[in-house]
JSON list of C-alpha atoms in Angstrom, two decimals:
[
{"chain": "A", "resi": 792, "resn": "ALA", "atom": "CA", "xyz": [1.31, 16.96, -20.74]},
{"chain": "A", "resi": 793, "resn": "GLN", "atom": "CA", "xyz": [1.15, 16.84, -16.96]},
{"chain": "A", "resi": 794, "resn": "LYS", "atom": "CA", "xyz": [3.93, 18.37, -15.01]},
{"chain": "A", "resi": 795, "resn": "ILE", "atom": "CA", "xyz": [4.95, 18.70, -11.33]},
{"chain": "A", "resi": 796, "resn": "THR", "atom": "CA", "xyz": [7.27, 21.38, -10.06]},
{"chain": "A", "resi": 797, "resn": "GLN", "atom": "CA", "xyz": [8.96, 21.41, -6.70]},
{"chain": "A", "resi": 798, "resn": "THR", "atom": "CA", "xyz": [11.00, 24.56, -6.47]},
{"chain": "A", "resi": 799, "resn": "GLN", "atom": "CA", "xyz": [12.74, 23.86, -3.17]},
{"chain": "A", "resi": 800, "resn": "PRO", "atom": "CA", "xyz": [15.66, 21.43, -3.60]},
{"chain": "A", "resi": 801, "resn": "GLY", "atom": "CA", "xyz": [16.38, 21.63, 0.15]},
{"chain": "A", "resi": 802, "resn": "MET", "atom": "CA", "xyz": [14.64, 22.99, 3.15]},
{"chain": "A", "resi": 803, "resn": "PHE", "atom": "CA", "xyz": [15.67, 23.36, 6.87]},
{"chain": "A", "resi": 804, "resn": "VAL", "atom": "CA", "xyz": [13.30, 23.55, 9.80]},
{"chain": "A", "resi": 805, "resn": "GLN", "atom": "CA", "xyz": [13.80, 23.68, 13.50]},
{"chain": "A", "resi": 806, "resn": "GLU", "atom": "CA", "xyz": [12.35, 20.77, 15.50]},
{"chain": "A", "resi": 807, "resn": "LYS", "atom": "CA", "xyz": [8.81, 21.41, 16.67]},
{"chain": "A", "resi": 808, "resn": "GLU", "atom": "CA", "xyz": [8.21, 24.12, 14.10]},
{"chain": "A", "resi": 809, "resn": "ALA", "atom": "CA", "xyz": [5.96, 23.86, 11.10]},
{"chain": "A", "resi": 810, "resn": "VAL", "atom": "CA", "xyz": [7.30, 23.73, 7.51]},
{"chain": "A", "resi": 811, "resn": "THR", "atom": "CA", "xyz": [5.67, 24.04, 4.07]},
{"chain": "A", "resi": 812, "resn": "LEU", "atom": "CA", "xyz": [6.90, 22.19, 1.08]},
{"chain": "A", "resi": 813, "resn": "ASP", "atom": "CA", "xyz": [5.88, 23.72, -2.22]},
{"chain": "A", "resi": 814, "resn": "CYS", "atom": "CA", "xyz": [4.40, 21.90, -5.18]},
{"chain": "A", "resi": 815, "resn": "THR", "atom": "CA", "xyz": [2.71, 23.26, -8.29]},
{"chain": "A", "resi": 816, "resn": "TYR", "atom": "CA", "xyz": [1.23, 21.21, -11.11]},
{"chain": "A", "resi": 817, "resn": "ASP", "atom": "CA", "xyz": [-0.07, 21.53, -14.58]},
{"chain": "A", "resi": 818, "resn": "THR", "atom": "CA", "xyz": [-2.61, 19.43, -16.28]},
{"chain": "A", "resi": 819, "resn": "SER", "atom": "CA", "xyz": [-5.44, 19.79, -18.78]},
{"chain": "A", "resi": 820, "resn": "ASP", "atom": "CA", "xyz": [-7.38, 16.86, -17.27]},
{"chain": "A", "resi": 821, "resn": "PRO", "atom": "CA", "xyz": [-10.19, 18.07, -14.92]},
{"chain": "A", "resi": 822, "resn": "SER", "atom": "CA", "xyz": [-9.90, 14.90, -12.89]},
{"chain": "A", "resi": 823, "resn": "TYR", "atom": "CA", "xyz": [-6.67, 14.19, -11.16]},
{"chain": "A", "resi": 824, "resn": "GLY", "atom": "CA", "xyz": [-5.21, 13.18, -7.79]},
{"chain": "A", "resi": 825, "resn": "LEU", "atom": "CA", "xyz": [-2.32, 14.81, -5.95]},
{"chain": "A", "resi": 826, "resn": "PHE", "atom": "CA", "xyz": [-0.08, 12.82, -3.60]},
{"chain": "A", "resi": 827, "resn": "TRP", "atom": "CA", "xyz": [2.90, 13.39, -1.34]},
{"chain": "A", "resi": 828, "resn": "TYR", "atom": "CA", "xyz": [5.39, 10.65, -0.59]},
{"chain": "A", "resi": 829, "resn": "LYS", "atom": "CA", "xyz": [8.21, 10.62, 1.85]},
{"chain": "A", "resi": 830, "resn": "GLN", "atom": "CA", "xyz": [11.61, 8.82, 1.12]},
{"chain": "A", "resi": 831, "resn": "PRO", "atom": "CA", "xyz": [13.87, 8.64, 4.08]},
{"chain": "A", "resi": 832, "resn": "SER", "atom": "CA", "xyz": [17.54, 7.85, 3.75]},
{"chain": "A", "resi": 833, "resn": "SER", "atom": "CA", "xyz": [16.74, 4.15, 4.00]},
{"chain": "A", "resi": 834, "resn": "GLY", "atom": "CA", "xyz": [15.18, 4.42, 0.54]},
{"chain": "A", "resi": 835, "resn": "GLU", "atom": "CA", "xyz": [11.63, 3.26, 0.87]},
{"chain": "A", "resi": 836, "resn": "MET", "atom": "CA", "xyz": [8.73, 5.38, -0.49]},
{"chain": "A", "resi": 837, "resn": "ILE", "atom": "CA", "xyz": [6.02, 6.10, 1.99]},
{"chain": "A", "resi": 838, "resn": "PHE", "atom": "CA", "xyz": [2.63, 7.52, 1.07]},
{"chain": "A", "resi": 839, "resn": "LEU", "atom": "CA", "xyz": [1.64, 10.49, 3.23]},
{"chain": "A", "resi": 840, "resn": "ILE", "atom": "CA", "xyz": [-1.47, 12.26, 1.94]},
{"chain": "A", "resi": 841, "resn": "TYR", "atom": "CA", "xyz": [-3.90, 12.53, -1.01]},
{"chain": "A", "resi": 842, "resn": "GLN", "atom": "CA", "xyz": [-6.03, 15.26, -2.46]},
{"chain": "A", "resi": 843, "resn": "GLY", "atom": "CA", "xyz": [-8.56, 14.74, -5.17]},
{"chain": "A", "resi": 844, "resn": "SER", "atom": "CA", "xyz": [-9.23, 17.45, -7.76]},
{"chain": "A", "resi": 845, "resn": "TYR", "atom": "CA", "xyz": [-12.85, 17.61, -6.82]},
{"chain": "A", "resi": 846, "resn": "ASP", "atom": "CA", "xyz": [-12.35, 17.47, -3.05]},
{"chain": "A", "resi": 847, "resn": "GLN", "atom": "CA", "xyz": [-13.76, 20.68, -1.41]},
{"chain": "A", "resi": 848, "resn": "GLN", "atom": "CA", "xyz": [-11.72, 20.44, 1.77]},
{"chain": "A", "resi": 849, "resn": "ASN", "atom": "CA", "xyz": [-7.99, 20.29, 2.24]},
{"chain": "A", "resi": 850, "resn": "ALA", "atom": "CA", "xyz": [-6.69, 16.82, 3.11]},
{"chain": "A", "resi": 851, "resn": "THR", "atom": "CA", "xyz": [-5.24, 16.18, 6.58]},
{"chain": "A", "resi": 852, "resn": "GLU", "atom": "CA", "xyz": [-3.46, 13.18, 7.98]},
{"chain": "A", "resi": 853, "resn": "GLY", "atom": "CA", "xyz": [-2.14, 13.61, 11.48]},
{"chain": "A", "resi": 854, "resn": "ARG", "atom": "CA", "xyz": [0.64, 16.19, 11.35]},
{"chain": "A", "resi": 855, "resn": "TYR", "atom": "CA", "xyz": [0.46, 16.44, 7.56]},
{"chain": "A", "resi": 856, "resn": "SER", "atom": "CA", "xyz": [-1.99, 18.67, 5.72]},
{"chain": "A", "resi": 857, "resn": "LEU", "atom": "CA", "xyz": [-2.29, 19.54, 2.08]},
{"chain": "A", "resi": 858, "resn": "ASN", "atom": "CA", "xyz": [-2.85, 23.18, 1.21]},
{"chain": "A", "resi": 859, "resn": "PHE", "atom": "CA", "xyz": [-4.78, 22.75, -2.04]},
{"chain": "A", "resi": 860, "resn": "GLN", "atom": "CA", "xyz": [-5.29, 25.86, -4.12]},
{"chain": "A", "resi": 861, "resn": "LYS", "atom": "CA", "xyz": [-6.92, 24.70, -7.31]},
{"chain": "A", "resi": 862, "resn": "ALA", "atom": "CA", "xyz": [-6.96, 28.00, -9.13]},
{"chain": "A", "resi": 863, "resn": "ARG", "atom": "CA", "xyz": [-3.26, 28.49, -8.51]},
{"chain": "A", "resi": 864, "resn": "LYS", "atom": "CA", "xyz": [-2.60, 24.80, -9.26]},
{"chain": "A", "resi": 865, "resn": "SER", "atom": "CA", "xyz": [-0.60, 24.35, -6.05]},
{"chain": "A", "resi": 866, "resn": "ALA", "atom": "CA", "xyz": [-0.67, 21.49, -3.56]},
{"chain": "A", "resi": 867, "resn": "ASN", "atom": "CA", "xyz": [1.76, 22.44, -0.83]},
{"chain": "A", "resi": 868, "resn": "LEU", "atom": "CA", "xyz": [2.43, 20.00, 2.04]},
{"chain": "A", "resi": 869, "resn": "VAL", "atom": "CA", "xyz": [2.45, 21.44, 5.54]},
{"chain": "A", "resi": 870, "resn": "ILE", "atom": "CA", "xyz": [4.14, 19.43, 8.27]},
{"chain": "A", "resi": 871, "resn": "SER", "atom": "CA", "xyz": [3.32, 20.69, 11.74]},
{"chain": "A", "resi": 872, "resn": "ALA", "atom": "CA", "xyz": [5.46, 20.15, 14.85]},
{"chain": "A", "resi": 873, "resn": "SER", "atom": "CA", "xyz": [8.50, 18.83, 12.92]},
{"chain": "A", "resi": 874, "resn": "GLN", "atom": "CA", "xyz": [10.31, 15.85, 14.36]},
{"chain": "A", "resi": 875, "resn": "LEU", "atom": "CA", "xyz": [13.85, 14.70, 13.65]},
{"chain": "A", "resi": 876, "resn": "GLY", "atom": "CA", "xyz": [12.37, 11.66, 11.96]},
{"chain": "A", "resi": 877, "resn": "ASP", "atom": "CA", "xyz": [10.76, 13.88, 9.37]},
{"chain": "A", "resi": 878, "resn": "SER", "atom": "CA", "xyz": [14.18, 14.44, 7.79]},
{"chain": "A", "resi": 879, "resn": "ALA", "atom": "CA", "xyz": [13.82, 12.87, 4.35]},
{"chain": "A", "resi": 880, "resn": "MET", "atom": "CA", "xyz": [13.17, 13.61, 0.76]},
{"chain": "A", "resi": 881, "resn": "TYR", "atom": "CA", "xyz": [9.57, 14.52, -0.06]},
{"chain": "A", "resi": 882, "resn": "PHE", "atom": "CA", "xyz": [7.99, 13.98, -3.47]},
{"chain": "A", "resi": 883, "resn": "CYS", "atom": "CA", "xyz": [4.84, 15.59, -4.85]},
{"chain": "A", "resi": 884, "resn": "ALA", "atom": "CA", "xyz": [3.06, 13.48, -7.51]},
{"chain": "A", "resi": 885, "resn": "MET", "atom": "CA", "xyz": [0.00, 13.81, -9.66]},
{"chain": "A", "resi": 886, "resn": "ARG", "atom": "CA", "xyz": [-2.08, 11.10, -11.32]},
{"chain": "A", "resi": 887, "resn": "GLU", "atom": "CA", "xyz": [-4.31, 12.07, -14.25]},
{"chain": "A", "resi": 888, "resn": "GLY", "atom": "CA", "xyz": [-7.72, 10.72, -14.61]},
{"chain": "A", "resi": 889, "resn": "TYR", "atom": "CA", "xyz": [-10.03, 9.19, -12.07]},
{"chain": "A", "resi": 890, "resn": "THR", "atom": "CA", "xyz": [-8.76, 5.68, -12.10]},
{"chain": "A", "resi": 891, "resn": "ASN", "atom": "CA", "xyz": [-5.63, 4.16, -10.64]},
{"chain": "A", "resi": 892, "resn": "ALA", "atom": "CA", "xyz": [-4.44, 3.25, -14.13]},
{"chain": "A", "resi": 893, "resn": "GLY", "atom": "CA", "xyz": [-3.77, 6.93, -14.99]},
{"chain": "A", "resi": 894, "resn": "LYS", "atom": "CA", "xyz": [-0.20, 8.03, -15.43]},
{"chain": "A", "resi": 895, "resn": "SER", "atom": "CA", "xyz": [1.62, 9.30, -12.32]},
{"chain": "A", "resi": 896, "resn": "THR", "atom": "CA", "xyz": [4.22, 12.07, -12.58]},
{"chain": "A", "resi": 897, "resn": "PHE", "atom": "CA", "xyz": [6.57, 12.88, -9.72]},
{"chain": "A", "resi": 898, "resn": "GLY", "atom": "CA", "xyz": [8.32, 16.10, -8.93]},
{"chain": "A", "resi": 899, "resn": "ASP", "atom": "CA", "xyz": [12.07, 16.31, -8.47]},
{"chain": "A", "resi": 900, "resn": "GLY", "atom": "CA", "xyz": [11.69, 16.19, -4.69]},
{"chain": "A", "resi": 901, "resn": "THR", "atom": "CA", "xyz": [12.63, 18.41, -1.74]},
{"chain": "A", "resi": 902, "resn": "THR", "atom": "CA", "xyz": [15.10, 17.29, 0.87]},
{"chain": "A", "resi": 903, "resn": "LEU", "atom": "CA", "xyz": [13.96, 18.36, 4.30]},
{"chain": "A", "resi": 904, "resn": "THR", "atom": "CA", "xyz": [16.39, 18.54, 7.17]},
{"chain": "A", "resi": 905, "resn": "VAL", "atom": "CA", "xyz": [14.95, 18.95, 10.69]},
{"chain": "A", "resi": 906, "resn": "LYS", "atom": "CA", "xyz": [17.38, 20.61, 13.12]},
{"chain": "A", "resi": 907, "resn": "PRO", "atom": "CA", "xyz": [17.43, 19.74, 16.82]},
{"chain": "B", "resi": 469, "resn": "ASP", "atom": "CA", "xyz": [3.89, -9.62, 6.03]},
{"chain": "B", "resi": 470, "resn": "THR", "atom": "CA", "xyz": [5.50, -7.47, 3.30]},
{"chain": "B", "resi": 471, "resn": "ALA", "atom": "CA", "xyz": [2.89, -5.75, 1.18]},
{"chain": "B", "resi": 472, "resn": "VAL", "atom": "CA", "xyz": [5.05, -5.19, -1.92]},
{"chain": "B", "resi": 473, "resn": "SER", "atom": "CA", "xyz": [8.28, -7.19, -2.16]},
{"chain": "B", "resi": 474, "resn": "GLN", "atom": "CA", "xyz": [11.04, -7.09, -4.67]},
{"chain": "B", "resi": 475, "resn": "THR", "atom": "CA", "xyz": [13.95, -9.43, -5.34]},
{"chain": "B", "resi": 476, "resn": "PRO", "atom": "CA", "xyz": [16.78, -8.95, -5.33]},
{"chain": "B", "resi": 477, "resn": "LYS", "atom": "CA", "xyz": [17.38, -5.92, -3.20]},
{"chain": "B", "resi": 478, "resn": "TYR", "atom": "CA", "xyz": [20.80, -5.37, -4.75]},
{"chain": "B", "resi": 479, "resn": "LEU", "atom": "CA", "xyz": [21.98, -6.47, -8.16]},
{"chain": "B", "resi": 480, "resn": "VAL", "atom": "CA", "xyz": [25.53, -5.94, -9.50]},
{"chain": "B", "resi": 481, "resn": "THR", "atom": "CA", "xyz": [26.25, -7.12, -13.00]},
{"chain": "B", "resi": 482, "resn": "GLN", "atom": "CA", "xyz": [28.38, -6.40, -16.01]},
{"chain": "B", "resi": 483, "resn": "MET", "atom": "CA", "xyz": [27.48, -4.61, -19.17]},
{"chain": "B", "resi": 484, "resn": "GLY", "atom": "CA", "xyz": [25.81, -6.78, -21.77]},
{"chain": "B", "resi": 485, "resn": "ASN", "atom": "CA", "xyz": [24.29, -9.21, -19.27]},
{"chain": "B", "resi": 486, "resn": "ASP", "atom": "CA", "xyz": [20.62, -9.94, -18.99]},
{"chain": "B", "resi": 487, "resn": "LYS", "atom": "CA", "xyz": [18.86, -9.72, -15.64]},
{"chain": "B", "resi": 488, "resn": "SER", "atom": "CA", "xyz": [15.47, -9.84, -14.08]},
{"chain": "B", "resi": 489, "resn": "ILE", "atom": "CA", "xyz": [13.85, -8.18, -11.08]},
{"chain": "B", "resi": 490, "resn": "LYS", "atom": "CA", "xyz": [10.84, -9.80, -9.51]},
{"chain": "B", "resi": 491, "resn": "CYS", "atom": "CA", "xyz": [7.90, -8.03, -7.79]},
{"chain": "B", "resi": 492, "resn": "GLU", "atom": "CA", "xyz": [5.06, -9.44, -5.82]},
{"chain": "B", "resi": 493, "resn": "GLN", "atom": "CA", "xyz": [2.27, -7.76, -3.97]},
{"chain": "B", "resi": 494, "resn": "ASN", "atom": "CA", "xyz": [-0.11, -9.46, -1.48]},
{"chain": "B", "resi": 495, "resn": "LEU", "atom": "CA", "xyz": [-2.59, -6.55, -1.21]},
{"chain": "B", "resi": 496, "resn": "GLY", "atom": "CA", "xyz": [-5.01, -7.80, -3.79]},
{"chain": "B", "resi": 497, "resn": "HIS", "atom": "CA", "xyz": [-4.37, -4.71, -5.93]},
{"chain": "B", "resi": 498, "resn": "ASP", "atom": "CA", "xyz": [-5.29, -4.68, -9.61]},
{"chain": "B", "resi": 499, "resn": "THR", "atom": "CA", "xyz": [-2.56, -2.32, -10.89]},
{"chain": "B", "resi": 500, "resn": "MET", "atom": "CA", "xyz": [1.20, -2.60, -10.65]},
{"chain": "B", "resi": 501, "resn": "TYR", "atom": "CA", "xyz": [3.92, -0.22, -11.80]},
{"chain": "B", "resi": 502, "resn": "TRP", "atom": "CA", "xyz": [7.72, -0.05, -12.35]},
{"chain": "B", "resi": 503, "resn": "TYR", "atom": "CA", "xyz": [9.56, 3.17, -11.67]},
{"chain": "B", "resi": 504, "resn": "LYS", "atom": "CA", "xyz": [13.21, 4.11, -12.15]},
{"chain": "B", "resi": 505, "resn": "GLN", "atom": "CA", "xyz": [14.97, 6.38, -9.71]},
{"chain": "B", "resi": 506, "resn": "ASP", "atom": "CA", "xyz": [18.28, 7.70, -11.01]},
{"chain": "B", "resi": 507, "resn": "SER", "atom": "CA", "xyz": [21.30, 8.93, -9.06]},
{"chain": "B", "resi": 508, "resn": "LYS", "atom": "CA", "xyz": [19.79, 12.37, -8.73]},
{"chain": "B", "resi": 509, "resn": "LYS", "atom": "CA", "xyz": [16.70, 10.84, -7.20]},
{"chain": "B", "resi": 510, "resn": "PHE", "atom": "CA", "xyz": [14.47, 11.66, -10.13]},
{"chain": "B", "resi": 511, "resn": "LEU", "atom": "CA", "xyz": [11.60, 9.17, -10.14]},
{"chain": "B", "resi": 512, "resn": "LYS", "atom": "CA", "xyz": [10.07, 8.29, -13.43]},
{"chain": "B", "resi": 513, "resn": "ILE", "atom": "CA", "xyz": [7.38, 5.74, -14.33]},
{"chain": "B", "resi": 514, "resn": "MET", "atom": "CA", "xyz": [8.35, 3.13, -16.85]},
{"chain": "B", "resi": 515, "resn": "PHE", "atom": "CA", "xyz": [5.35, 0.78, -17.04]},
{"chain": "B", "resi": 516, "resn": "SER", "atom": "CA", "xyz": [1.99, 0.07, -15.44]},
{"chain": "B", "resi": 517, "resn": "TYR", "atom": "CA", "xyz": [-0.21, -2.99, -15.70]},
{"chain": "B", "resi": 518, "resn": "ASN", "atom": "CA", "xyz": [-3.89, -3.23, -14.84]},
{"chain": "B", "resi": 519, "resn": "ASN", "atom": "CA", "xyz": [-5.25, -6.67, -14.46]},
{"chain": "B", "resi": 520, "resn": "LYS", "atom": "CA", "xyz": [-2.24, -8.12, -16.30]},
{"chain": "B", "resi": 521, "resn": "GLU", "atom": "CA", "xyz": [-2.65, -5.79, -19.23]},
{"chain": "B", "resi": 522, "resn": "LEU", "atom": "CA", "xyz": [-0.10, -3.16, -20.20]},
{"chain": "B", "resi": 523, "resn": "ILE", "atom": "CA", "xyz": [-1.59, 0.29, -19.62]},
{"chain": "B", "resi": 524, "resn": "ILE", "atom": "CA", "xyz": [1.36, 2.69, -19.58]},
{"chain": "B", "resi": 525, "resn": "ASN", "atom": "CA", "xyz": [4.57, 2.21, -21.52]},
{"chain": "B", "resi": 526, "resn": "GLU", "atom": "CA", "xyz": [6.80, 5.23, -21.26]},
{"chain": "B", "resi": 527, "resn": "THR", "atom": "CA", "xyz": [9.68, 5.91, -23.53]},
{"chain": "B", "resi": 528, "resn": "VAL", "atom": "CA", "xyz": [11.75, 3.06, -22.33]},
{"chain": "B", "resi": 529, "resn": "PRO", "atom": "CA", "xyz": [14.31, 1.14, -24.47]},
{"chain": "B", "resi": 530, "resn": "ASN", "atom": "CA", "xyz": [13.08, -2.11, -25.90]},
{"chain": "B", "resi": 531, "resn": "ARG", "atom": "CA", "xyz": [15.70, -3.87, -23.76]},
{"chain": "B", "resi": 532, "resn": "PHE", "atom": "CA", "xyz": [13.22, -3.46, -20.87]},
{"chain": "B", "resi": 533, "resn": "SER", "atom": "CA", "xyz": [10.35, -5.92, -20.93]},
{"chain": "B", "resi": 534, "resn": "PRO", "atom": "CA", "xyz": [7.79, -6.22, -18.17]},
{"chain": "B", "resi": 535, "resn": "LYS", "atom": "CA", "xyz": [5.92, -9.48, -17.62]},
{"chain": "B", "resi": 536, "resn": "SER", "atom": "CA", "xyz": [2.80, -9.98, -15.54]},
{"chain": "B", "resi": 537, "resn": "PRO", "atom": "CA", "xyz": [2.03, -13.63, -15.08]},
{"chain": "B", "resi": 538, "resn": "ASP", "atom": "CA", "xyz": [-0.81, -12.79, -12.76]},
{"chain": "B", "resi": 539, "resn": "LYS", "atom": "CA", "xyz": [-2.27, -9.79, -10.95]},
{"chain": "B", "resi": 540, "resn": "ALA", "atom": "CA", "xyz": [0.04, -10.28, -7.98]},
{"chain": "B", "resi": 541, "resn": "HIS", "atom": "CA", "xyz": [3.30, -10.28, -9.95]},
{"chain": "B", "resi": 542, "resn": "LEU", "atom": "CA", "xyz": [5.07, -7.92, -12.23]},
{"chain": "B", "resi": 543, "resn": "ASN", "atom": "CA", "xyz": [8.61, -8.78, -13.19]},
{"chain": "B", "resi": 544, "resn": "LEU", "atom": "CA", "xyz": [11.05, -6.63, -15.12]},
{"chain": "B", "resi": 545, "resn": "HIS", "atom": "CA", "xyz": [13.56, -8.20, -17.51]},
{"chain": "B", "resi": 546, "resn": "ILE", "atom": "CA", "xyz": [16.42, -6.16, -18.82]},
{"chain": "B", "resi": 547, "resn": "ASN", "atom": "CA", "xyz": [18.46, -7.37, -21.82]},
{"chain": "B", "resi": 548, "resn": "SER", "atom": "CA", "xyz": [21.97, -6.17, -22.77]},
{"chain": "B", "resi": 549, "resn": "LEU", "atom": "CA", "xyz": [22.51, -4.06, -19.63]},
{"chain": "B", "resi": 550, "resn": "GLU", "atom": "CA", "xyz": [24.19, -0.68, -20.10]},
{"chain": "B", "resi": 551, "resn": "LEU", "atom": "CA", "xyz": [25.99, 1.59, -17.65]},
{"chain": "B", "resi": 552, "resn": "GLY", "atom": "CA", "xyz": [23.05, 4.07, -17.81]},
{"chain": "B", "resi": 553, "resn": "ASP", "atom": "CA", "xyz": [20.72, 1.44, -16.49]},
{"chain": "B", "resi": 554, "resn": "SER", "atom": "CA", "xyz": [22.33, 1.74, -13.10]},
{"chain": "B", "resi": 555, "resn": "ALA", "atom": "CA", "xyz": [19.57, 3.11, -10.82]},
{"chain": "B", "resi": 556, "resn": "VAL", "atom": "CA", "xyz": [17.09, 2.00, -8.12]},
{"chain": "B", "resi": 557, "resn": "TYR", "atom": "CA", "xyz": [14.03, 0.33, -9.58]},
{"chain": "B", "resi": 558, "resn": "PHE", "atom": "CA", "xyz": [10.84, 0.48, -7.60]},
{"chain": "B", "resi": 559, "resn": "CYS", "atom": "CA", "xyz": [7.81, -1.69, -8.06]},
{"chain": "B", "resi": 560, "resn": "ALA", "atom": "CA", "xyz": [4.46, -0.28, -6.75]},
{"chain": "B", "resi": 561, "resn": "SER", "atom": "CA", "xyz": [0.79, -1.29, -6.71]},
{"chain": "B", "resi": 562, "resn": "SER", "atom": "CA", "xyz": [-2.53, 0.33, -6.19]},
{"chain": "B", "resi": 563, "resn": "SER", "atom": "CA", "xyz": [-6.19, -0.59, -6.10]},
{"chain": "B", "resi": 564, "resn": "GLN", "atom": "CA", "xyz": [-9.14, 0.55, -8.15]},
{"chain": "B", "resi": 565, "resn": "GLY", "atom": "CA", "xyz": [-11.21, 0.39, -5.01]},
{"chain": "B", "resi": 566, "resn": "GLY", "atom": "CA", "xyz": [-11.37, 3.36, -2.64]},
{"chain": "B", "resi": 567, "resn": "SER", "atom": "CA", "xyz": [-10.99, 6.92, -3.60]},
{"chain": "B", "resi": 568, "resn": "SER", "atom": "CA", "xyz": [-7.30, 7.81, -3.44]},
{"chain": "B", "resi": 569, "resn": "TYR", "atom": "CA", "xyz": [-5.58, 5.02, -5.32]},
{"chain": "B", "resi": 570, "resn": "GLU", "atom": "CA", "xyz": [-2.31, 5.65, -3.50]},
{"chain": "B", "resi": 571, "resn": "GLN", "atom": "CA", "xyz": [0.55, 3.53, -4.55]},
{"chain": "B", "resi": 572, "resn": "TYR", "atom": "CA", "xyz": [2.29, 1.19, -2.23]},
{"chain": "B", "resi": 573, "resn": "PHE", "atom": "CA", "xyz": [5.99, 0.89, -3.04]},
{"chain": "B", "resi": 574, "resn": "GLY", "atom": "CA", "xyz": [8.35, -2.01, -2.73]},
{"chain": "B", "resi": 575, "resn": "PRO", "atom": "CA", "xyz": [11.73, -1.51, -1.03]},
{"chain": "B", "resi": 576, "resn": "GLY", "atom": "CA", "xyz": [13.46, -0.97, -4.30]},
{"chain": "B", "resi": 577, "resn": "THR", "atom": "CA", "xyz": [16.23, -2.80, -6.20]},
{"chain": "B", "resi": 578, "resn": "ARG", "atom": "CA", "xyz": [19.55, -1.09, -6.54]},
{"chain": "B", "resi": 579, "resn": "LEU", "atom": "CA", "xyz": [20.98, -2.14, -9.92]},
{"chain": "B", "resi": 580, "resn": "THR", "atom": "CA", "xyz": [24.64, -1.42, -10.54]},
{"chain": "B", "resi": 581, "resn": "VAL", "atom": "CA", "xyz": [26.06, -2.06, -13.96]},
{"chain": "B", "resi": 582, "resn": "THR", "atom": "CA", "xyz": [29.84, -2.16, -14.24]}
]
């Protein structure tokens, strides 16, 4: 069965500094997708970044990058130049299979607080 | 225009009642989902529909019944509501096209059962 582990319930970072949010996963399916979502205090879920299991390069989207280490089964999110608006809960998720109908499993989340 | 919309945004009801939450997406996506987020923020998938067909049905009580009248809608009906059903319910959708299949979430429906 697939599993996502986020070991950091809460993280603090100083504004303008970089921060890494950890995520490890476990699956027996060779095809899978890894996602990060942001949930601010307002409650909506916002897609941030995606990494496919066969992608050779780490994904990047603006200030977000995904440090994908396949052998270690980790998919850490790196946020560069943190902003106050980055304070939110961050979820790592994995979808098994190579279609969008595959089951998605979410981690327990990490609450990030950016300090001014 | 809202991509994924849910109604109502808030729902307060008593134990034993039956209620429905509606979801609509205008993105042309072929797959829709229902998630439950509990008070500890744990997010768990309940159902997924692909082209109106049930694909994923997690261990969810039979009191929960999804209905997809067409590809743009996935409604959630809950019978005999219990206190433990209190949570935020998110609808989401994604597309088979493209390479990432990221899910677009609705704003959530906060259900409170008293």
